[in-house]
Coordinates of C-alpha atoms and ligand atoms in Angstrom, one line a residue:
M152 CA 145.6 -65.5 186.2
S153 CA 145.9 -62.5 183.8
Y154 CA 143.0 -61.5 181.7
V155 CA 144.8 -62.5 178.5
D156 CA 145.5 -66.0 179.8
E157 CA 142.0 -66.5 181.0
V158 CA 140.5 -65.6 177.6
I159 CA 143.0 -67.8 175.8
E160 CA 142.1 -70.7 178.1
R161 CA 138.4 -70.1 177.5
V162 CA 138.8 -70.0 173.7
V163 CA 140.7 -73.3 173.8
R164 CA 138.0 -74.9 176.1
E165 CA 135.0 -73.5 174.2
N166 CA 136.2 -74.2 170.7
P167 CA 137.5 -77.7 170.7
N168 CA 139.2 -79.2 167.6
E169 CA 140.0 -75.8 166.2
P170 CA 143.8 -75.6 166.5
E171 CA 144.3 -73.0 163.8
F172 CA 141.8 -70.7 165.5
H173 CA 143.5 -71.2 168.9
Q174 CA 146.9 -70.4 167.2
A175 CA 145.6 -67.1 165.7
V176 CA 144.0 -66.0 168.9
K177 CA 147.1 -66.8 171.0
E178 CA 149.3 -64.9 168.6
V179 CA 147.2 -61.8 168.7
L180 CA 146.4 -61.8 172.4
E181 CA 150.0 -62.6 173.5
S182 CA 151.1 -59.5 171.6
L183 CA 148.3 -57.4 173.0
R184 CA 149.4 -58.2 176.6
V185 CA 151.0 -54.8 177.1
V186 CA 147.9 -52.9 176.0
V187 CA 145.5 -55.2 177.8
D188 CA 147.5 -55.1 181.1
A189 CA 147.4 -51.3 181.0
N190 CA 143.5 -51.3 180.6
E191 CA 142.7 -54.5 182.4
E192 CA 140.0 -53.3 184.7
K193 CA 137.9 -51.6 182.0
F194 CA 138.5 -54.3 179.4
R195 CA 137.4 -57.0 181.9
K196 CA 134.3 -55.1 183.0
D197 CA 133.3 -54.7 179.3
A198 CA 134.3 -58.3 178.5
L199 CA 136.1 -56.7 175.6
L200 CA 138.3 -59.7 174.8
E201 CA 135.5 -62.2 175.0
R202 CA 133.5 -60.1 172.5
L203 CA 136.5 -59.8 170.3
V204 CA 137.1 -63.6 170.1
N205 CA 133.5 -64.5 169.5
P206 CA 132.1 -64.0 166.0
E207 CA 129.1 -61.8 165.8
R208 CA 127.5 -64.6 163.9
Q209 CA 128.4 -67.7 161.8
F210 CA 126.5 -69.7 159.1
K211 CA 127.1 -73.3 158.2
F212 CA 125.0 -74.7 155.4
R213 CA 124.5 -77.6 153.0
V214 CA 125.7 -77.2 149.4
P215 CA 124.2 -79.9 147.1
W216 CA 125.2 -80.0 143.4
V217 CA 125.1 -82.4 140.5
D218 CA 128.4 -83.7 139.0
D219 CA 129.0 -84.5 135.3
K220 CA 128.0 -88.1 135.9
G221 CA 124.6 -87.1 137.3
Q222 CA 125.6 -87.9 140.8
V223 CA 124.5 -85.6 143.6
Q224 CA 127.4 -84.3 145.7
V225 CA 127.1 -82.5 149.1
N226 CA 129.6 -80.0 150.5
T227 CA 129.5 -77.8 153.5
G228 CA 129.5 -74.0 153.2
Y229 CA 130.5 -71.5 155.8
R230 CA 130.4 -67.7 156.4
V231 CA 131.7 -66.3 159.6
Q232 CA 130.8 -62.6 160.2
F233 CA 133.4 -61.9 162.9
N234 CA 133.4 -58.2 163.6
S235 CA 131.6 -55.2 162.0
A236 CA 132.9 -52.4 164.4
I237 CA 134.6 -50.5 161.7
G238 CA 132.7 -51.4 158.5
P239 CA 130.8 -54.2 156.7
Y240 CA 132.2 -57.7 157.0
K241 CA 134.9 -58.2 154.4
G242 CA 137.0 -61.2 153.6
G243 CA 137.5 -64.0 151.1
L244 CA 135.9 -67.4 150.4
R245 CA 138.2 -70.4 150.5
L246 CA 137.4 -73.5 148.4
H247 CA 139.7 -76.3 149.6
P248 CA 139.0 -79.8 150.9
S249 CA 140.8 -78.9 154.2
V250 CA 138.2 -76.2 155.0
N251 CA 136.3 -76.5 158.3
L252 CA 134.8 -74.1 160.8
G253 CA 138.1 -73.6 162.8
I254 CA 140.0 -72.6 159.6
I255 CA 137.4 -70.1 158.6
K256 CA 137.3 -68.7 162.2
F257 CA 141.1 -68.3 162.2
L258 CA 141.0 -66.5 158.9
G259 CA 138.0 -64.3 159.9
F260 CA 139.8 -63.4 163.2
E261 CA 143.0 -62.4 161.4
Q262 CA 140.9 -60.4 158.9
I263 CA 139.6 -58.1 161.7
F264 CA 143.1 -56.7 162.4
K265 CA 144.3 -56.8 158.8
N266 CA 141.3 -54.8 157.6
S267 CA 141.8 -52.3 160.4
L268 CA 145.4 -51.9 159.4
T269 CA 144.4 -50.9 155.8
G270 CA 142.9 -47.7 157.3
L271 CA 139.8 -48.4 155.2
P272 CA 136.2 -48.9 156.6
I273 CA 136.0 -52.7 156.5
G274 CA 135.1 -55.2 159.2
G275 CA 136.3 -58.8 159.4
G276 CA 134.7 -61.9 157.9
K277 CA 135.6 -65.1 156.0
G278 CA 133.9 -68.0 154.4
G279 CA 134.3 -71.0 152.1
S280 CA 133.6 -74.6 151.6
D281 CA 135.3 -78.0 151.6
F282 CA 134.6 -78.2 147.9
D283 CA 137.7 -78.9 145.8
P284 CA 137.7 -77.1 142.4
K285 CA 140.7 -79.2 141.3
G286 CA 139.9 -81.6 138.5
K287 CA 136.3 -80.4 138.2
S288 CA 134.9 -79.3 134.8
D289 CA 133.7 -75.7 134.4
R290 CA 130.1 -76.8 134.6
E291 CA 130.7 -78.6 137.8
V292 CA 132.4 -75.5 139.3
M293 CA 129.4 -73.4 138.1
A294 CA 126.9 -75.9 139.6
F295 CA 128.7 -75.7 143.0
C296 CA 129.1 -71.9 142.9
Q297 CA 125.4 -71.4 142.1
S298 CA 124.3 -73.7 144.9
F299 CA 126.7 -72.1 147.3
M300 CA 125.5 -68.6 146.5
T301 CA 121.8 -69.7 146.6
E302 CA 122.3 -70.0 150.4
L303 CA 125.0 -67.4 150.9
C304 CA 123.0 -64.6 149.2
K305 CA 120.7 -64.4 152.2
Y306 CA 123.4 -63.2 154.4
I307 CA 125.5 -60.8 152.3
G308 CA 125.1 -57.5 150.5
A309 CA 127.1 -54.5 149.3
D310 CA 126.6 -52.7 152.7
T311 CA 126.5 -55.8 155.0
D312 CA 129.1 -58.4 154.0
V313 CA 131.3 -58.4 150.9
P314 CA 133.1 -61.7 150.1
A315 CA 136.0 -62.1 147.7
G316 CA 138.6 -64.7 146.5
D317 CA 141.0 -66.8 148.5
I318 CA 142.5 -70.3 148.0
G319 CA 140.6 -72.0 145.2
T320 CA 138.4 -69.0 144.5
G321 CA 139.6 -66.9 141.6
A322 CA 138.0 -64.9 138.7
R323 CA 136.0 -67.9 137.4
E324 CA 134.4 -68.7 140.7
I325 CA 133.6 -65.1 141.6
G326 CA 132.0 -64.7 138.2
Y327 CA 129.6 -67.6 138.7
M328 CA 128.8 -66.5 142.2
F329 CA 128.1 -62.9 141.1
G330 CA 125.8 -64.1 138.4
Q331 CA 123.8 -66.2 140.8
Y332 CA 123.6 -63.4 143.4
K333 CA 122.3 -61.0 140.8
R334 CA 119.8 -63.5 139.5
I335 CA 118.3 -64.3 142.9
R336 CA 118.4 -60.9 144.6
G337 CA 117.8 -58.9 141.4
V338 CA 120.4 -56.2 142.2
F339 CA 123.6 -55.3 140.4
E340 CA 125.7 -54.2 143.3
G341 CA 129.3 -54.5 144.6
V342 CA 128.5 -57.6 146.7
L343 CA 131.7 -59.4 145.8
T344 CA 135.2 -58.1 145.0
G345 CA 137.7 -59.5 142.6
K346 CA 135.0 -59.3 139.9
G347 CA 135.9 -59.3 136.1
L348 CA 136.8 -56.0 134.6
T349 CA 133.7 -56.0 132.4
Y350 CA 131.3 -56.1 135.3
G351 CA 132.6 -53.9 138.1
G352 CA 136.0 -55.4 138.9
S353 CA 138.9 -53.1 139.8
L354 CA 142.1 -52.9 137.8
A355 CA 145.0 -54.1 139.8
R356 CA 142.9 -56.2 142.2
T357 CA 144.3 -59.4 140.6
E358 CA 147.9 -58.2 141.2
A359 CA 147.2 -56.4 144.5
T360 CA 148.1 -59.0 147.2
G361 CA 151.4 -60.0 145.6
Y362 CA 152.3 -56.4 144.6
G363 CA 151.4 -55.1 148.1
L364 CA 153.6 -57.8 149.7
L365 CA 156.6 -56.4 147.8
Y366 CA 155.7 -52.8 148.4
I367 CA 155.7 -53.3 152.2
T368 CA 158.8 -55.5 152.0
E369 CA 160.6 -52.8 150.0
E370 CA 159.6 -50.2 152.5
M371 CA 160.8 -52.2 155.4
L372 CA 164.1 -52.8 153.7
K373 CA 164.4 -49.1 152.9
S374 CA 164.1 -48.3 156.6
K375 CA 167.2 -50.5 157.1
G376 CA 169.1 -48.8 154.3
M377 CA 168.5 -51.8 151.9
S378 CA 166.3 -52.7 148.9
M379 CA 165.1 -55.6 146.9
E380 CA 167.5 -54.8 144.1
G381 CA 169.9 -57.7 143.5
K382 CA 168.4 -59.9 146.3
T383 CA 167.7 -63.6 145.8
V384 CA 164.2 -64.6 146.8
V385 CA 162.4 -67.9 147.6
V386 CA 158.6 -68.0 147.2
S387 CA 156.2 -70.8 148.0
G388 CA 152.9 -71.2 146.2
A389 CA 152.0 -70.8 142.6
G390 CA 148.6 -69.2 142.8
N391 CA 147.3 -65.6 142.8
V392 CA 149.5 -64.3 145.6
A393 CA 152.7 -66.1 144.6
T394 CA 152.5 -65.2 140.9
Y395 CA 152.2 -61.5 141.4
A396 CA 154.7 -61.4 144.3
I397 CA 157.2 -63.0 141.9
Q398 CA 156.4 -60.5 139.2
K399 CA 156.8 -57.5 141.4
A400 CA 160.0 -58.8 143.0
Q401 CA 161.4 -59.2 139.6
Q402 CA 160.3 -55.6 138.6
L403 CA 162.2 -54.4 141.7
G404 CA 165.4 -56.1 140.5
A405 CA 165.4 -59.2 142.6
K406 CA 165.8 -62.8 141.4
V407 CA 163.1 -65.3 142.4
V408 CA 164.4 -68.8 142.2
T409 CA 161.5 -71.0 143.5
C410 CA 157.8 -71.5 143.6
S411 CA 155.7 -74.5 144.7
D412 CA 152.3 -76.1 144.6
S413 CA 150.5 -78.7 146.7
T414 CA 152.6 -81.6 145.2
G415 CA 156.1 -80.2 144.5
W416 CA 158.4 -77.3 143.9
V417 CA 160.5 -75.7 141.3
Y418 CA 164.1 -74.4 141.4
D419 CA 164.9 -72.2 138.5
P420 CA 168.5 -70.8 138.8
D421 CA 167.8 -68.2 136.1
G422 CA 164.7 -66.8 137.8
I423 CA 161.1 -68.0 137.6
D424 CA 159.4 -67.4 134.2
V425 CA 156.1 -65.7 135.2
A426 CA 154.6 -66.1 131.8
A427 CA 155.2 -69.8 131.9
L428 CA 153.8 -70.0 135.5
K429 CA 150.6 -68.2 134.5
E430 CA 150.1 -70.4 131.5
I431 CA 150.5 -73.6 133.6
K432 CA 148.4 -72.4 136.6
E433 CA 145.9 -69.9 135.2
V434 CA 145.2 -71.3 131.7
K435 CA 145.9 -75.0 131.8
R436 CA 145.2 -75.4 135.6
A437 CA 148.0 -78.0 135.6
R438 CA 150.8 -79.1 137.9
L439 CA 154.2 -77.5 138.3
T440 CA 155.7 -80.7 136.8
E441 CA 155.0 -78.9 133.4
Y442 CA 157.4 -76.1 134.2
K443 CA 160.4 -78.0 133.0
N444 CA 158.9 -78.1 129.5
Y445 CA 159.2 -74.3 129.4
R446 CA 162.5 -74.0 131.3
P447 CA 164.9 -77.0 130.6
N448 CA 167.5 -75.6 133.1
S449 CA 165.1 -75.8 136.0
E450 CA 164.6 -78.6 138.5
Y451 CA 161.3 -80.1 139.8
H452 CA 161.2 -81.8 143.2
E453 CA 158.3 -83.7 144.7
G454 CA 157.2 -82.6 148.2
K455 CA 158.3 -79.6 150.2
G456 CA 161.7 -77.9 149.9
V457 CA 161.7 -74.2 148.9
W458 CA 163.0 -73.1 152.4
T459 CA 166.2 -75.1 152.0
V460 CA 167.3 -72.9 149.1
K461 CA 169.8 -70.2 150.0
A462 CA 168.1 -66.8 149.7
D463 CA 168.1 -63.2 151.2
I464 CA 164.3 -62.9 151.3
A465 CA 161.6 -65.6 151.9
L466 CA 158.0 -65.1 150.9
P467 CA 155.6 -67.8 152.0
C468 CA 152.5 -67.4 149.7
A469 CA 150.7 -70.8 149.8
T470 CA 148.9 -71.7 153.0
Q471 CA 148.9 -71.8 156.8
N472 CA 151.7 -73.4 158.8
E473 CA 153.8 -74.2 155.7
L474 CA 157.0 -72.8 157.3
G475 CA 157.9 -74.7 160.5
I476 CA 160.8 -74.7 162.9
E477 CA 163.1 -76.8 160.7
D478 CA 162.4 -74.5 157.8
A479 CA 163.2 -71.5 159.9
K480 CA 166.5 -73.0 161.0
A481 CA 167.4 -73.8 157.3
L482 CA 166.6 -70.2 156.3
V483 CA 168.6 -68.7 159.2
A484 CA 171.6 -71.0 158.5
N485 CA 171.5 -69.8 154.9
G486 CA 171.6 -66.1 156.0
V487 CA 168.0 -65.0 155.2
I488 CA 167.5 -61.3 155.9
A489 CA 163.7 -61.0 155.9
V490 CA 160.6 -63.2 155.8
A491 CA 157.3 -61.5 154.7
E492 CA 154.0 -63.5 154.8
G493 CA 152.0 -63.4 151.6
A494 CA 149.7 -66.2 152.9
N495 CA 147.7 -66.1 156.1
M496 CA 149.6 -67.5 159.1
P497 CA 152.0 -69.5 157.0
T498 CA 154.7 -69.5 159.7
T499 CA 154.2 -71.5 162.9
M500 CA 154.6 -69.6 166.2
E501 CA 157.8 -71.5 167.0
A502 CA 159.3 -70.7 163.7
T503 CA 158.3 -67.0 164.0
E504 CA 160.0 -66.7 167.4
Y505 CA 163.1 -68.5 166.1
L506 CA 163.4 -66.1 163.1
Q507 CA 162.9 -63.0 165.3
K508 CA 165.4 -64.2 167.9
N509 CA 167.9 -64.7 165.1
G510 CA 167.6 -61.1 163.8
V511 CA 165.4 -61.9 160.8
F512 CA 163.0 -59.0 159.9
F513 CA 159.6 -60.7 160.0
L514 CA 156.5 -59.1 158.5
P515 CA 153.3 -60.9 159.6
G516 CA 150.6 -61.7 157.0
K517 CA 147.9 -59.4 158.5
A518 CA 150.2 -56.5 157.5
A519 CA 152.1 -58.0 154.6
N520 CA 149.2 -59.4 152.6
A521 CA 146.7 -56.6 153.4
G522 CA 147.1 -55.2 149.8
G523 CA 144.5 -57.6 148.5
V524 CA 141.7 -56.7 150.8
A525 CA 142.7 -53.0 150.7
T526 CA 142.3 -53.1 146.9
S527 CA 139.0 -54.9 147.4
A528 CA 137.9 -51.9 149.5
L529 CA 139.0 -49.7 146.6
E530 CA 136.8 -51.8 144.3
M531 CA 133.9 -51.2 146.7
S532 CA 134.5 -47.4 146.4
Q533 CA 134.5 -47.6 142.6
N534 CA 131.3 -49.6 142.6
S535 CA 129.6 -47.1 144.9
E536 CA 130.5 -44.2 142.8
R537 CA 129.9 -46.2 139.6
L538 CA 133.2 -45.3 138.1
S539 CA 136.5 -47.2 137.4
W540 CA 139.9 -45.9 138.2
T541 CA 143.0 -46.5 136.0
F542 CA 145.5 -49.2 136.8
E543 CA 148.0 -46.5 137.8
E544 CA 145.6 -44.8 140.1
V545 CA 144.7 -48.0 142.0
D546 CA 148.3 -49.2 142.1
S547 CA 149.5 -45.9 143.5
K548 CA 146.8 -45.9 146.2
L549 CA 147.8 -49.6 147.0
K550 CA 151.4 -48.6 147.3
G551 CA 150.5 -45.6 149.6
I552 CA 148.5 -47.9 151.8
M553 CA 151.3 -50.5 152.2
V554 CA 153.9 -47.8 153.0
N555 CA 151.5 -46.5 155.6
I556 CA 150.9 -49.9 157.1
F557 CA 154.6 -50.4 157.5
H558 CA 155.1 -47.1 159.4
N559 CA 152.0 -47.7 161.5
L560 CA 153.2 -51.0 162.8
D561 CA 156.8 -49.8 163.1
D562 CA 155.6 -46.8 165.2
A563 CA 153.3 -49.0 167.3
A564 CA 156.1 -51.4 168.1
K565 CA 158.4 -48.6 169.1
K566 CA 155.7 -46.8 171.2
Y567 CA 155.2 -50.0 173.3
G568 CA 158.9 -50.8 173.6
F569 CA 159.0 -53.6 171.1
E570 CA 161.1 -51.9 168.4
G571 CA 161.5 -54.1 165.3
N572 CA 158.9 -56.6 166.4
Y573 CA 156.4 -56.2 163.6
V574 CA 154.1 -58.9 164.9
V575 CA 153.4 -57.0 168.1
G576 CA 153.3 -53.7 166.1
A577 CA 150.7 -55.1 163.6
N578 CA 148.5 -56.6 166.3
I579 CA 148.5 -53.5 168.5
A580 CA 148.0 -51.0 165.6
G581 CA 145.1 -53.1 164.2
F582 CA 143.5 -53.6 167.6
E583 CA 143.5 -50.0 168.7
K584 CA 141.1 -48.8 166.0
V585 CA 138.7 -51.7 166.4
V586 CA 138.6 -51.3 170.2
D587 CA 138.0 -47.6 169.9
A588 CA 135.0 -48.3 167.6
M589 CA 133.7 -51.1 169.8
N590 CA 133.9 -48.9 172.9
A591 CA 132.1 -46.0 171.1
Q592 CA 129.3 -48.4 170.0
G593 CA 128.4 -49.7 173.4
I594 CA 127.8 -53.3 174.5
V595 CA 126.9 -55.0 171.2
Ligands
NDP48 P1 145.5 -69.9 145.1 O1 144.4 -70.9 145.2 O2 145.5 -68.9 143.9 O3 146.9 -70.5 145.3 C1 147.3 -71.2 146.4 C2 148.6 -71.9 146.1 O4 149.0 -72.5 147.3 C3 148.5 -72.9 145.0 O5 149.8 -73.0 144.4 C4 148.3 -74.2 145.8 O6 148.8 -75.4 145.2 C5 149.1 -73.9 147.1 N1 148.5 -74.6 148.2 C6 147.2 -74.4 148.7 N2 146.9 -75.2 149.7 C7 148.1 -75.9 149.9 C8 148.4 -76.9 150.9 N3 147.6 -77.3 151.8 N4 149.7 -77.4 150.8 C9 150.6 -76.9 149.9 N5 150.3 -76.0 148.9 C10 149.0 -75.5 149.0 O7 145.3 -69.0 146.5 P2 145.9 -67.5 146.8 O8 147.2 -67.3 146.1 O9 144.8 -66.6 146.6 O10 146.1 -67.7 148.4 C11 147.4 -68.1 148.9 C12 147.5 -67.6 150.4 O11 147.3 -66.2 150.4 C13 146.3 -68.1 151.3 O12 146.9 -68.3 152.6 C14 145.3 -67.0 151.3 O13 144.5 -67.0 152.4 C15 146.3 -65.8 151.3 N6 145.7 -64.5 150.8 C16 145.1 -64.4 149.6 C17 144.7 -63.2 149.2 C18 144.1 -63.0 147.8 O14 143.8 -61.8 147.5 N7 143.9 -64.0 147.0 C19 144.8 -62.0 150.0 C20 145.5 -62.2 151.3 C21 145.9 -63.4 151.6 P3 148.0 -76.0 143.9 O15 148.4 -75.1 142.7 O16 148.5 -77.4 143.9 O17 146.5 -75.8 144.2
2IT49 O1 142.9 -63.1 153.1 C1 142.5 -62.1 152.5 O2 142.7 -60.9 152.8 C2 141.8 -62.3 151.2 N1 141.6 -63.5 150.8 C3 141.2 -61.2 150.4 C4 139.9 -60.7 151.0 C5 139.2 -59.6 150.2 O3 138.1 -59.3 150.7 O4 139.7 -59.2 149.2

């Protein structure tokens, strides 16, 4: 049996009930086959792949907090410190009822390669909790965040592990967590990114993931003699990534006709109104059912459906495995040109293969959504030098990073004989730097 197959089998056996983690490992290792086969003897002897798929350490902890009725609630917190070969652990904190260890491990594993692709010195990590911020008062969210950080603060620090936002963790949650960290540890340092602008946050971090997604998509289209100008776009999600992806797509001259949340989706033939979306989601924290009040010409539908709308470009920006084989078939039948992942692993493996086989340009999340964590690393730099850069400075660095990522994965795909396969390109390009650093640092 090949080394890759052996390690995949072992991961499945040793990590039962973690299907998302299996999926992420399979996708990466399958596309590394060509590199692993060429170095099989050395990699085997060093157990390189076994070390890569085992987190350096992981924490699971109790998070008790008191709700507004005086009732004690108990959630579970996680932080997985996956790989620190190229820098301190870096990755978001997800707050969503679906969170479990397997989900955090899949996200942490992806983060290793994503962070490597940014070209910045950040290792891979991820954390979160099964706490659901939806429907909670600000005080309840604060109580949860303080309890969560009371435990998490033992394991993180500006030079060891720097968490940030993800699903359910935005500016409000980061603020409460930062306050509690400072209170307990007594240090004002860049221990979290995505902070508010008045206490060490970076301009353009809020926009970075969505903007970065469009910068890399535009660069890919440019390499094919095309651009976003005049394209019709379907987006899923209505959170941080989706909102700023829609905004930048519109700035580049495209028309975005959909967005979605966990209960339904909107079709707006005149193009999504970003100001309305922000008011509904960021200010009122309400459902997309409200969108019709702002845009009477739009339609609201319950359930899933954005991938059935005819479009040139599809940008999944909500959550994992939200774009399956039937969705891929619908997109292809409607003539989609490109799919770029704003979310982490939103496309199933079967759907990815179907899109690629049908000539759709496919940009995987670990490259396409790397603008968020890249800008987090820029926030760390600003915190270290105790300065803040202008919006234009950060945005132009972000753009440069995304353009570079595209060419790195395009070149890696070509070098190994997989021209146009950006999944293989991204995994190999991300892997090469991490492996070089792991080899240099000995068996650790
Ligand atoms: P938000 O919490 O801001 O928004 C998430 C959006 O997706 C919401 O509209 C939410 O619906 C919807 N959603 C979440 N879970 C589900 C689900 N199970 N089924 C259907 N819809 C769902 O998160 P972000 O925008 O930050 O994150 C979106 C994706 O992007 C995630 O995969 C995240 O890991 C990834 N990502 C985020 C980065 C960042 O900087 N924030 C960086 C790189 C990747 P509702 O409004 O109903 O809650
Ligand atoms: O998935 C991701 O890259 C993020 N949620 C952002 C991580 C970060 O450290 O900014």
